[in-house]
Amino acid sequence: MSITTFLFDQAQLAEAAYANFIDAAGNTITDSNIVRDRIIALKPDGTYSFSPTQASDFVTRWQVVSQYTAPSGLFGITDGTGFSGTVFKNKATGEYT
């Protein structure tokens, strides 16, 4: 893999990690169709994270494994820490990011 391809993948993963992959019951969403919709979703500033084509390509190569977002009030901070982490799995290699 070239450094350009590696950096492109890392940039896409970083952008996708901002999406909310937690359902109303608190479970991680792993369904590719829902993940695709979540990474296309309109952001508060009126822009989109991924185009539909980019999102379709992304979900063919990556799988959401888990996501954690710190709850409000953690360690006495009333508005939460803002921490969120997402684990992705490369479908071709099995590697986790």
CSV table of C-alpha atoms in Angstrom, one decimal:
chain,number,residue,atom,x,y,z
A,1,MET,CA,0.0,0.0,0.0
A,2,SER,CA,1.3,3.4,-0.9
A,3,ILE,CA,1.7,6.2,1.7
A,4,THR,CA,-0.9,8.1,-0.3
A,5,THR,CA,-3.5,5.3,-0.1
A,6,PHE,CA,-2.7,4.9,3.6
A,7,LEU,CA,-3.2,8.6,4.4
A,8,PHE,CA,-6.4,8.6,2.3
A,9,ASP,CA,-7.8,5.7,4.4
A,10,GLN,CA,-6.8,7.4,7.6
A,11,ALA,CA,-8.5,10.6,6.6
A,12,GLN,CA,-11.7,8.8,5.7
A,13,LEU,CA,-11.7,6.9,8.9
A,14,ALA,CA,-11.2,10.1,10.9
A,15,GLU,CA,-14.1,11.7,9.2
A,16,ALA,CA,-16.4,8.7,9.5
A,17,ALA,CA,-15.6,8.5,13.3
A,18,TYR,CA,-17.5,11.7,13.8
A,19,ALA,CA,-20.8,10.0,12.8
A,20,ASN,CA,-23.1,8.6,15.5
A,21,PHE,CA,-23.2,4.8,15.3
A,22,ILE,CA,-25.2,4.3,18.5
A,23,ASP,CA,-28.9,3.4,18.2
A,24,ALA,CA,-31.7,4.5,20.6
A,25,ALA,CA,-31.1,1.4,22.8
A,26,GLY,CA,-27.4,2.2,23.2
A,27,ASN,CA,-26.1,-0.5,20.8
A,28,THR,CA,-23.5,0.0,18.1
A,29,ILE,CA,-24.9,0.2,14.6
A,30,THR,CA,-23.0,-2.2,12.3
A,31,ASP,CA,-25.5,-2.6,9.4
A,32,SER,CA,-23.7,-1.2,6.3
A,33,ASN,CA,-26.8,0.5,5.0
A,34,ILE,CA,-27.4,2.5,8.2
A,35,VAL,CA,-23.7,3.2,8.5
A,36,ARG,CA,-23.7,4.5,5.0
A,37,ASP,CA,-26.6,6.8,5.8
A,38,ARG,CA,-25.0,8.0,9.0
A,39,ILE,CA,-21.7,9.1,7.3
A,40,ILE,CA,-23.6,11.0,4.6
A,41,ALA,CA,-25.8,12.8,7.1
A,42,LEU,CA,-26.1,16.6,7.0
A,43,LYS,CA,-23.8,18.3,9.5
A,44,PRO,CA,-24.8,21.3,11.6
A,45,ASP,CA,-22.9,23.7,9.3
A,46,GLY,CA,-25.0,22.5,6.3
A,47,THR,CA,-22.3,20.3,4.7
A,48,TYR,CA,-22.1,16.6,4.3
A,49,SER,CA,-19.4,14.3,5.6
A,50,PHE,CA,-19.3,11.9,2.6
A,51,SER,CA,-20.9,11.9,-0.8
A,52,PRO,CA,-23.2,9.0,-1.5
A,53,THR,CA,-20.5,7.5,-3.8
A,54,GLN,CA,-17.8,7.9,-1.1
A,55,ALA,CA,-20.0,6.4,1.6
A,56,SER,CA,-20.9,3.4,-0.6
A,57,ASP,CA,-17.2,2.7,-1.2
A,58,PHE,CA,-16.4,3.2,2.5
A,59,VAL,CA,-18.8,0.6,3.7
A,60,THR,CA,-17.6,-2.0,1.1
A,61,ARG,CA,-14.1,-1.7,2.7
A,62,TRP,CA,-14.8,-0.9,6.4
A,63,GLN,CA,-17.1,-2.3,9.1
A,64,VAL,CA,-18.0,-0.5,12.3
A,65,VAL,CA,-17.1,-2.7,15.2
A,66,SER,CA,-17.8,-0.5,18.2
A,67,GLN,CA,-18.3,3.1,19.3
A,68,TYR,CA,-18.0,4.7,22.7
A,69,THR,CA,-19.1,8.2,23.6
A,70,ALA,CA,-18.4,9.4,27.2
A,71,PRO,CA,-21.6,10.1,29.1
A,72,SER,CA,-22.5,13.5,30.4
A,73,GLY,CA,-21.3,14.1,33.9
A,74,LEU,CA,-18.2,11.9,33.7
A,75,PHE,CA,-15.8,12.8,36.5
A,76,GLY,CA,-18.1,15.6,37.7
A,77,ILE,CA,-17.9,17.5,34.3
A,78,THR,CA,-21.5,18.5,33.7
A,79,ASP,CA,-21.4,18.6,29.9
A,80,GLY,CA,-19.3,15.4,29.5
A,81,THR,CA,-15.7,15.2,28.3
A,82,GLY,CA,-16.6,15.1,24.6
A,83,PHE,CA,-14.6,11.9,24.1
A,84,SER,CA,-15.8,9.5,21.5
A,85,GLY,CA,-13.9,6.6,20.0
A,86,THR,CA,-14.9,4.3,17.1
A,87,VAL,CA,-13.3,1.0,16.1
A,88,PHE,CA,-13.4,0.0,12.4
A,89,LYS,CA,-12.4,-3.3,10.8
A,90,ASN,CA,-10.9,-3.5,7.3
A,91,LYS,CA,-13.0,-6.1,5.6
A,92,ALA,CA,-10.1,-7.2,3.3
A,93,THR,CA,-7.3,-7.6,5.8
A,94,GLY,CA,-9.2,-8.0,9.1
A,95,GLU,CA,-7.1,-5.2,10.6
A,96,TYR,CA,-8.7,-2.9,13.3
A,97,THR,CA,-8.3,0.8,13.3
